[in-house]
Coordinates of C-alpha atoms in Angstrom, one line a residue:
X264 CA 91.6 87.0 59.1
X265 CA 94.7 86.8 61.4
X266 CA 95.2 90.2 63.0
X267 CA 98.9 89.9 62.3
X268 CA 98.3 89.8 58.5
X269 CA 95.8 92.6 58.4
X270 CA 97.0 96.0 57.3
X271 CA 95.5 97.8 60.2
X272 CA 96.0 100.8 62.5
X273 CA 96.9 98.3 65.2
X274 CA 100.2 97.9 63.3
X275 CA 100.7 101.7 63.4
X276 CA 100.9 101.9 67.1
X277 CA 104.3 100.3 67.3
X278 CA 106.3 103.4 67.6
X279 CA 105.6 106.9 68.7
X280 CA 108.8 108.6 67.8
X281 CA 108.1 109.4 64.2
X282 CA 106.1 112.3 62.7
X283 CA 102.3 112.5 62.6
X284 CA 100.4 111.5 59.5
X285 CA 97.7 113.5 57.7
X286 CA 94.4 112.0 56.6
X287 CA 95.4 112.4 53.0
X288 CA 98.0 109.7 53.6
X289 CA 95.5 107.2 54.8
X290 CA 97.5 104.4 53.3
X291 CA 100.1 105.0 56.0
X292 CA 97.9 103.3 58.5
X293 CA 99.2 100.0 57.1
X294 CA 102.6 100.7 58.5
X295 CA 104.2 98.1 60.8
X296 CA 106.1 98.6 63.9
X297 CA 109.8 98.6 63.5
X298 CA 109.6 97.3 59.9
X299 CA 110.8 99.4 57.0
X300 CA 110.4 97.4 53.8
X301 CA 107.3 95.9 52.2
X302 CA 107.1 92.4 50.7
X303 CA 106.5 91.9 47.0
X304 CA 103.2 93.3 45.6
X305 CA 100.4 91.0 44.8
X306 CA 98.0 92.1 42.1
X307 CA 94.5 90.9 42.6
X308 CA 92.7 90.6 39.2
X309 CA 89.3 90.1 40.8
X310 CA 89.5 93.3 42.8
X311 CA 91.3 95.2 40.0
X312 CA 93.4 96.9 42.6
X313 CA 97.0 96.7 43.7
X314 CA 97.4 95.2 47.2
X315 CA 100.5 94.8 49.3
X316 CA 100.9 91.9 51.6
X317 CA 102.4 93.4 54.7
X318 CA 105.0 91.5 56.7
X319 CA 103.9 90.1 60.0
X320 CA 104.6 92.0 63.2
X321 CA 105.9 88.8 64.8
X322 CA 106.9 85.4 63.3
X323 CA 105.6 83.7 66.5
X324 CA 102.4 81.9 66.1
X325 CA 99.4 82.5 68.4
X326 CA 100.2 79.3 70.4
X327 CA 103.9 80.3 70.6
X328 CA 102.9 83.8 71.9
X329 CA 100.7 82.2 74.6
X330 CA 103.5 79.9 75.5
X331 CA 105.9 82.9 75.9
X332 CA 103.3 84.8 78.1
X333 CA 102.8 81.7 80.3
X334 CA 106.6 81.2 80.4
X335 CA 107.0 84.6 82.0
X336 CA 104.0 84.2 84.4
X337 CA 105.7 82.0 87.0
X338 CA 108.3 84.7 87.6
X339 CA 105.5 87.2 88.1
X340 CA 104.2 85.2 91.1
X341 CA 107.2 86.6 93.0
X342 CA 105.8 90.0 92.2
X343 CA 102.2 90.3 93.5
X344 CA 100.3 93.3 92.5
X345 CA 103.2 95.7 93.0
X346 CA 103.2 96.0 96.8
X347 CA 102.4 92.4 97.7
X348 CA 104.9 90.0 96.2
X349 CA 105.0 86.4 97.2
X350 CA 108.4 87.1 98.7
X351 CA 106.7 89.6 101.0
X352 CA 103.4 87.9 101.7
X353 CA 105.1 84.6 102.6
X354 CA 107.4 86.4 105.0
X355 CA 104.6 88.0 107.1
X356 CA 103.6 85.1 109.3
X357 CA 107.2 84.6 110.4
X358 CA 107.7 88.1 111.8
X359 CA 107.0 87.3 115.5
X360 CA 109.3 84.3 115.3
X361 CA 112.1 86.4 113.7
X362 CA 111.7 89.0 116.4
X363 CA 112.4 86.4 119.1
X364 CA 115.2 84.6 117.2
X365 CA 117.1 87.9 116.3
X366 CA 116.3 89.4 119.7
X367 CA 114.9 92.5 118.1
X368 CA 111.7 94.5 118.5
X369 CA 108.8 94.0 116.1
X370 CA 109.4 97.5 114.9
X371 CA 112.9 96.6 113.8
X372 CA 111.8 93.4 112.1
X373 CA 109.0 95.4 110.4
X374 CA 111.8 97.7 109.1
X375 CA 112.8 94.7 106.8
X376 CA 109.4 95.0 105.2
X377 CA 109.8 98.8 104.7
X378 CA 113.2 98.5 103.1
X379 CA 111.9 95.7 100.9
X380 CA 109.0 98.0 99.7
X381 CA 111.5 100.8 99.0
X382 CA 113.8 98.7 96.9
X383 CA 110.8 97.0 95.2
X384 CA 109.8 100.4 94.0
X385 CA 113.1 101.6 92.7
X386 CA 114.8 98.4 91.5
X387 CA 112.8 98.1 88.2
X388 CA 113.9 101.6 87.3
X389 CA 117.4 100.2 87.3
X390 CA 116.8 96.9 85.5
X391 CA 114.3 98.2 82.9
X392 CA 116.6 100.3 80.8
X393 CA 119.0 97.4 80.5
X394 CA 116.1 95.2 79.3
X395 CA 115.2 97.8 76.7
X396 CA 118.8 98.1 75.5
X397 CA 120.4 94.6 75.9
X398 CA 117.4 92.3 75.8
X399 CA 114.8 90.7 78.0
X400 CA 116.3 87.2 78.4
X401 CA 119.6 88.2 80.0
X402 CA 118.0 90.6 82.4
X403 CA 115.4 87.9 83.3
X404 CA 118.3 85.6 84.2
X405 CA 120.1 88.2 86.2
X406 CA 117.0 89.1 88.2
X407 CA 116.0 85.5 89.0
X408 CA 119.7 84.7 89.8
X409 CA 119.8 87.6 92.2
X410 CA 116.6 86.4 93.9
X411 CA 117.9 82.8 94.2
X412 CA 121.2 84.0 95.7
X413 CA 119.5 86.4 98.2
X414 CA 117.1 83.6 99.3
X415 CA 120.1 81.3 100.0
X416 CA 121.7 84.0 102.1
X417 CA 118.5 84.7 104.0
X418 CA 118.1 81.0 104.8
X419 CA 121.6 80.9 106.2
X420 CA 121.8 84.3 107.9
X421 CA 123.0 84.0 111.5
X422 CA 120.6 85.4 114.1
X423 CA 123.2 87.8 115.5
X424 CA 123.5 89.6 112.2
X425 CA 120.3 91.7 111.9
X426 CA 122.1 94.1 109.5
X427 CA 122.7 91.2 107.1
X428 CA 119.0 90.3 107.2
X429 CA 118.1 93.9 106.3
X430 CA 120.7 93.9 103.5
X431 CA 119.7 90.7 101.9
X432 CA 116.0 91.7 102.0
X433 CA 117.0 94.6 99.8
X434 CA 118.6 92.3 97.3
X435 CA 115.6 90.0 97.4
X436 CA 113.4 92.9 96.4
X437 CA 115.7 93.9 93.7
X438 CA 115.6 90.5 92.1
X439 CA 111.8 89.8 92.5
X440 CA 110.3 93.2 91.8
X441 CA 111.7 93.7 88.3
X442 CA 110.1 90.8 86.6
X443 CA 106.8 92.7 86.1
X444 CA 108.5 95.3 83.9
X445 CA 110.4 92.6 81.9
X446 CA 107.2 90.6 81.2
X447 CA 105.4 93.7 80.0
X448 CA 108.3 94.4 77.6
X449 CA 108.1 90.9 76.3
X450 CA 104.4 91.3 75.5
X451 CA 105.0 94.5 73.6
X452 CA 107.7 92.7 71.6
X453 CA 105.5 89.9 70.3
X454 CA 101.9 91.3 70.3
X455 CA 100.0 93.8 68.3
X456 CA 98.1 96.5 70.2
X457 CA 94.9 94.8 69.1
X458 CA 95.8 91.6 71.0
X459 CA 97.9 93.1 73.9
X460 CA 94.8 93.5 76.1
X461 CA 94.2 89.7 76.4
X462 CA 97.9 88.9 76.8
X463 CA 98.2 91.6 79.5
X464 CA 95.1 90.2 81.2
X465 CA 96.7 86.8 81.5
X466 CA 100.0 88.3 82.5
X467 CA 98.2 90.1 85.3
X468 CA 96.7 86.9 86.6
X469 CA 100.1 85.5 87.7
X470 CA 100.6 88.3 90.3
X471 CA 97.2 87.7 91.7
X472 CA 98.1 84.2 92.9
X473 CA 100.5 85.4 95.6
X474 CA 98.0 87.1 98.0
X475 CA 95.9 84.0 97.9
X476 CA 98.7 81.5 98.7
X477 CA 101.5 83.5 100.2
X478 CA 100.3 83.8 103.8
X479 CA 99.0 80.3 103.8
X480 CA 102.4 78.8 102.6
X481 CA 104.4 81.1 104.9
X482 CA 102.3 80.2 108.0
X483 CA 102.5 76.5 107.3
X484 CA 106.3 76.4 106.6
X485 CA 107.1 78.7 109.6
X486 CA 104.9 76.7 111.9
X487 CA 106.2 73.3 111.0
X488 CA 109.7 73.7 109.6
X489 CA 110.8 77.1 111.0
X490 CA 111.2 80.5 109.3
X491 CA 114.4 79.5 107.4
X492 CA 112.3 77.0 105.4
X493 CA 110.4 79.9 103.9
X494 CA 113.5 81.2 102.1
X495 CA 114.6 77.6 101.1
X496 CA 111.1 77.3 99.5
X497 CA 111.5 80.6 97.6
X498 CA 115.0 79.6 96.5
X499 CA 113.8 76.3 95.1
X500 CA 110.8 77.9 93.4
X501 CA 112.9 80.7 91.9
X502 CA 115.6 78.3 90.9
X503 CA 113.1 76.2 89.0
X504 CA 111.8 79.3 87.1
X505 CA 115.4 80.3 86.4
X506 CA 116.2 76.9 84.9
X507 CA 113.1 77.1 82.6
X508 CA 114.1 80.6 81.5
X509 CA 117.7 79.6 80.7
X510 CA 116.5 76.5 78.8
X511 CA 113.6 77.9 76.8
X512 CA 113.0 81.6 76.9
X513 CA 114.0 83.2 73.5
X514 CA 115.1 86.8 73.1
X515 CA 112.2 89.0 71.9
X516 CA 113.7 92.5 72.0
X517 CA 112.9 93.9 68.5
X518 CA 116.1 95.9 68.2
X519 CA 117.9 92.6 68.5
X520 CA 115.7 90.1 66.7
X521 CA 113.2 92.2 64.7
X522 CA 110.0 90.2 64.2
X523 CA 111.7 87.2 65.9
X524 CA 113.2 85.7 62.8
X525 CA 116.7 87.2 63.3
X526 CA 119.0 85.2 65.5
X527 CA 120.2 87.2 68.6
X528 CA 123.8 87.2 69.8
X529 CA 124.8 83.8 71.0
X530 CA 124.7 84.9 74.7
X531 CA 121.0 85.7 74.3
X532 CA 120.0 82.3 72.8
X533 CA 118.1 79.7 74.7
X534 CA 119.7 76.2 75.2
X535 CA 116.6 74.6 73.6
X536 CA 115.8 76.4 70.3
X537 CA 112.3 78.0 70.4
X538 CA 110.5 77.1 67.2
X539 CA 111.9 77.2 63.7
X540 CA 111.4 80.4 61.9
X541 CA 113.1 81.3 58.6
X542 CA 114.9 84.6 58.4
X543 CA 112.7 87.1 56.5
X544 CA 114.7 88.9 53.8
X545 CA 112.5 92.0 54.3
X546 CA 113.0 92.5 58.0
X547 CA 115.1 95.5 59.0
X548 CA 116.2 95.9 62.5
X549 CA 115.1 99.1 64.2
X550 CA 117.9 101.2 65.7
X551 CA 119.3 100.0 69.0
X552 CA 118.0 102.0 72.0
X553 CA 120.6 103.9 73.9
X554 CA 120.8 103.3 77.7
X555 CA 118.4 106.1 78.7
X556 CA 117.3 107.3 82.1
X557 CA 113.7 106.1 82.6
X558 CA 113.0 109.2 84.7
X559 CA 112.9 111.2 81.5
X560 CA 109.5 109.5 80.8
X561 CA 108.0 111.6 83.5
X562 CA 108.6 114.8 81.4
X563 CA 105.8 113.7 79.1
X564 CA 102.5 115.3 80.3
X565 CA 100.3 112.4 79.1
X566 CA 102.5 110.0 81.1
X567 CA 102.0 112.0 84.2
X568 CA 98.3 112.2 83.8
X569 CA 98.1 108.4 83.6
X570 CA 100.5 107.6 86.3
X571 CA 99.1 110.0 88.9
X572 CA 95.5 108.9 88.4
X573 CA 96.5 105.2 88.3
X574 CA 98.6 105.5 91.5
X575 CA 95.9 107.3 93.4
X576 CA 93.4 104.5 92.7
X577 CA 96.0 101.9 93.4
X578 CA 96.8 103.5 96.8
X579 CA 93.1 103.2 97.7
X580 CA 93.0 99.7 96.4
X581 CA 96.0 98.8 98.5
X582 CA 94.5 100.7 101.4
X583 CA 91.4 98.4 101.3
X584 CA 93.5 95.2 101.3
X585 CA 95.7 96.3 104.2
X586 CA 92.7 97.0 106.4
X587 CA 91.7 93.4 106.2
X588 CA 94.4 92.5 108.8
X589 CA 93.7 95.8 110.7
X590 CA 89.9 95.9 111.0
X591 CA 88.7 92.3 110.6
X592 CA 90.1 91.1 113.9
X593 CA 88.3 94.0 115.7
X594 CA 84.9 93.5 114.0
X595 CA 85.1 89.7 113.8
X596 CA 87.0 88.5 116.9
X597 CA 86.1 84.9 116.2
X598 CA 88.6 84.9 113.3
X599 CA 91.9 83.1 113.7
X600 CA 95.1 84.3 112.0
X601 CA 94.6 81.6 109.4
X602 CA 91.0 82.8 108.8
X603 CA 92.2 86.3 108.3
X604 CA 94.8 85.1 105.8
X605 CA 92.0 83.3 103.9
X606 CA 90.0 86.6 103.8
X607 CA 92.6 88.0 101.4
X608 CA 91.5 85.4 98.8
X609 CA 88.4 87.5 98.0
X610 CA 90.5 90.3 96.6
X611 CA 92.6 88.0 94.4
X612 CA 89.5 86.0 93.4
X613 CA 88.0 89.2 92.0
X614 CA 91.1 90.4 90.3
X615 CA 91.8 87.1 88.5
X616 CA 88.6 87.1 86.3
X617 CA 88.8 90.9 86.2
X618 CA 92.2 90.6 84.5
X619 CA 90.9 88.2 81.8
X620 CA 87.7 90.0 81.2
X621 CA 89.4 93.4 80.9
X622 CA 91.9 92.1 78.4
X623 CA 89.1 90.7 76.2
X624 CA 87.1 93.9 76.4
X625 CA 90.2 96.0 75.6
X626 CA 91.0 94.0 72.5
X627 CA 87.3 94.2 71.4
X628 CA 87.2 98.0 71.9
X629 CA 90.4 98.5 70.0
X630 CA 89.2 96.5 67.0
X631 CA 85.9 98.5 67.0
X632 CA 87.7 101.8 67.0
X633 CA 90.1 100.5 64.4
X634 CA 87.3 99.5 62.1
X635 CA 85.6 102.8 62.4
X636 CA 88.8 104.7 61.8
X637 CA 89.7 102.8 58.7
X638 CA 86.2 103.4 57.3
X639 CA 86.6 107.1 58.1
X640 CA 90.0 107.3 56.4
X641 CA 88.6 105.4 53.3
X642 CA 85.9 108.0 52.9
X643 CA 88.3 110.9 53.3
X644 CA 90.8 109.4 50.8
X645 CA 89.0 106.9 48.5
X646 CA 91.8 107.0 46.1
X647 CA 94.1 105.4 48.6
X648 CA 92.8 101.9 47.7
X649 CA 94.3 102.4 44.2
X650 CA 97.7 103.7 45.4
X651 CA 99.2 100.5 46.9
X652 CA 102.6 101.6 45.6
X653 CA 102.5 104.6 47.9
X654 CA 102.2 102.5 51.1
X655 CA 104.3 103.9 53.9
X656 CA 106.1 101.2 55.8
X657 CA 108.0 103.3 58.3
X658 CA 107.2 102.8 62.0
X659 CA 104.8 105.7 62.6
X660 CA 101.9 106.4 64.9
X661 CA 98.9 108.1 63.4
X662 CA 98.0 110.7 66.0
X663 CA 94.4 111.0 64.7
X664 CA 93.6 107.4 65.7
X665 CA 91.6 107.6 69.0
X666 CA 94.0 105.4 70.9
X667 CA 93.2 107.0 74.3
X668 CA 89.4 106.6 73.8
X669 CA 89.9 103.0 72.7
X670 CA 91.8 102.2 75.9
X671 CA 90.0 104.3 78.5
X672 CA 86.4 104.0 77.4
X673 CA 85.5 101.5 80.2
X674 CA 87.3 103.6 83.0
X675 CA 84.2 105.6 84.1
X676 CA 82.1 102.5 84.5
X677 CA 84.8 100.6 86.4
X678 CA 85.5 103.7 88.5
X679 CA 81.9 104.1 89.5
X680 CA 81.7 100.4 90.6
X681 CA 85.1 100.7 92.4
X682 CA 84.2 103.9 94.4
X683 CA 80.7 102.6 95.3
X684 CA 82.2 99.3 96.7
X685 CA 85.0 101.1 98.5
X686 CA 82.5 103.3 100.3
X687 CA 80.2 100.3 101.0
X688 CA 83.2 98.4 102.4
X689 CA 83.9 101.1 104.9
X690 CA 80.3 101.4 106.1
X691 CA 79.9 97.6 106.3
X692 CA 82.8 97.4 108.7
X693 CA 81.5 100.5 110.6
X694 CA 78.1 98.8 111.0
X695 CA 79.7 95.4 111.8
X696 CA 77.4 93.6 109.4
X697 CA 77.9 89.9 108.5
X698 CA 81.4 89.1 107.3
X699 CA 80.1 88.0 103.9
X700 CA 79.3 91.6 103.0
X701 CA 82.8 93.1 103.2
X702 CA 84.2 90.0 101.5
X703 CA 81.9 90.3 98.6
X704 CA 82.7 94.0 98.3
X705 CA 86.4 93.3 98.3
X706 CA 85.8 90.8 95.5
X707 CA 84.1 93.4 93.4
X708 CA 86.8 96.0 94.3
X709 CA 89.4 93.6 92.9
X710 CA 87.3 93.0 89.8
X711 CA 86.8 96.6 89.0
X712 CA 90.1 97.9 90.2
X713 CA 92.2 95.6 88.0
X714 CA 90.0 96.7 85.1
X715 CA 91.2 100.3 85.6
X716 CA 94.8 99.4 86.2
X717 CA 95.1 97.2 83.1
X718 CA 93.4 99.8 80.9
X719 CA 95.9 102.4 81.8
X720 CA 98.8 100.0 81.7
X721 CA 97.8 99.0 78.1
X722 CA 97.7 102.7 77.1
X723 CA 101.2 103.6 78.4
X724 CA 102.6 100.4 76.7
X725 CA 101.0 101.6 73.4
X726 CA 102.4 105.1 73.8
X727 CA 106.0 103.9 74.4
X728 CA 106.4 100.5 72.9
X729 CA 110.1 101.0 72.4
X730 CA 110.5 101.5 76.2
X731 CA 108.1 98.8 77.3
X732 CA 110.0 97.7 80.4
X733 CA 111.0 101.3 81.4
X734 CA 107.4 102.7 81.2
X735 CA 106.1 99.8 83.2
X736 CA 108.8 100.4 85.8
X737 CA 107.8 104.0 85.9
X738 CA 104.2 103.0 86.6
X739 CA 105.4 100.7 89.3
X740 CA 107.4 103.4 91.0
X741 CA 104.4 105.8 91.2
X742 CA 102.0 103.0 92.4
X743 CA 104.4 101.7 95.0
X744 CA 105.1 105.2 96.4
X745 CA 101.5 106.1 96.5
X746 CA 100.5 102.8 98.2
X747 CA 103.3 103.1 100.8
X748 CA 102.3 106.7 101.5
X749 CA 98.7 105.9 102.1
X750 CA 99.5 102.9 104.3
X751 CA 101.8 105.1 106.4
X752 CA 98.9 107.4 107.4
X753 CA 95.9 105.0 107.1
X754 CA 95.8 104.1 110.8
X755 CA 95.8 107.8 111.8
X756 CA 92.9 108.5 109.4
X757 CA 91.0 105.4 110.7
X758 CA 91.4 106.6 114.3
X759 CA 90.1 110.0 113.4
X760 CA 87.3 109.2 111.1
X761 CA 86.5 105.6 111.7
X762 CA 86.0 103.1 108.8
X763 CA 82.8 104.6 107.3
X764 CA 84.0 108.1 106.7
X765 CA 87.6 107.0 106.0
X766 CA 86.5 105.1 102.9
X767 CA 84.1 107.9 101.9
X768 CA 87.2 110.1 101.9
X769 CA 89.1 107.6 99.9
X770 CA 86.3 107.2 97.3
X771 CA 86.0 110.9 97.0
X772 CA 89.7 111.2 96.3
X773 CA 89.3 108.8 93.5
X774 CA 86.5 110.8 91.9
X775 CA 88.5 114.0 92.5
X776 CA 91.4 112.7 90.4
X777 CA 89.3 111.2 87.6
X778 CA 89.6 114.4 85.5
X779 CA 93.2 113.5 84.9
X780 CA 92.1 110.3 83.1
X781 CA 89.4 112.3 81.2
X782 CA 92.0 114.9 80.1
X783 CA 94.2 112.1 78.8
X784 CA 91.3 110.6 76.8
X785 CA 90.4 114.1 75.4
X786 CA 93.8 115.6 74.8
X787 CA 96.1 112.6 74.5
X788 CA 96.4 112.9 70.7
X789 CA 97.7 116.4 71.1
X790 CA 100.4 115.3 73.4
X791 CA 101.4 112.5 71.0
X792 CA 101.5 114.9 68.1
X793 CA 103.7 117.3 70.0
X794 CA 106.1 114.5 70.9
X795 CA 106.3 113.3 67.3
X796 CA 107.0 116.9 66.1
X797 CA 109.8 117.2 68.6
X798 CA 111.2 113.8 67.6
X799 CA 111.1 114.8 63.9
X800 CA 112.9 118.1 64.6
X801 CA 115.6 116.4 66.6
X802 CA 116.0 113.8 63.8
X803 CA 116.5 116.5 61.2
X804 CA 119.0 118.4 63.3
X805 CA 121.1 115.3 63.4

């Protein structure tokens, strides 16, 4: 059966802002996100029971959903694994040339990378609330337009205006970095929790392409056509993505289009109509979100547990990748700069299949837990099958559904593999073994690391579906900050401890912070219940 037509707990997880449901109201697990009215009842004579055909979560077909996910993927190539976007990777080979042309030290040219990383961390926190309030499409267009304009400016910047280079790099980061939050919000709009894992896995593959191709493209362009050609290339690429978005990307924000059948405001409609879907008479738009400060999300303890643990592991992951350019030239002096750039492919090559496999496994686990939960509720309230007229179609999240366990069940396994390979990576460089050993270990680090990141990303998206872009931007802020902090002190630690014990330290830190993820898995439902009670009390007071 199509998961969109099943009356399942997957549908329940569409909104966390309503009150908790008791087991006696087991029929409430058929509720659909953001939908308030059931369709006509269908009496089945063979079963002798009254059944209700629940409306679909989204009118988009499976193929249309895949198309939308792939439509957003090219823009994600500009945003590579949070701290390594194509717009940053492609820029690195040109740094020595820029230092000569601008007559500045390497430290000052490197400052353009530091400022880029800072704005890359904070820019999504600005764009995401607008995407959750006014729609994905218009913010996508604004972000890609900002990226195009900044690339043109960088391609034309005079070499006596270093300040302008610095300024335009900030705008470039603001345009490119926000696409990851927008695409995550789009997935929440169109996909049930039981299928988000696979979509998020494919969505994560796009950002993995950059580390593989960025330095290669940048080196080739800078060496043959000059450093300005890098920005013209980015401008043309971003411009092509922008044209596709303007022509074809439909609005998906549920407070504007519901399940996708309600036409959005004219300014939010694509030039080429996307599919033909009749307007459902039973669709009721959820209330429009106010323009909220995404920093308020940090006040939720379950959010902090997830983000802190995730950011620590990401910092270690990023610490591994940065040492490829630091340690490989020392241990393997026969490598050229091009060879070192090719070594980064191992991490991306591991993360790409890891994204897909994790998505499939997350969806499988969700459906297993969903089936067990439905059976448990049926045993506790067998009369529910005969009370179809009492179905609750409000957008509610049943706090007794083990959402956290369904999403984080694989984390201990992935963490064990991740930590073992991180430690092995350090000692392989310490012992100066054959280069194949650290490369294979970085492949596995990418494979297991992306499994952890995607599991936690899925969970926070399920917890706050109404703020899909904002919660993803919050995750990005934590990860970028942690990654930048570790990189800032990594060389000092390497000088003091050498690679072997440095990565033992990093692996130990990951294990030390695992209890945060365990606490989220164990006590997450309590945090959800408290949040729902608070939302109910606020609603009654108004």
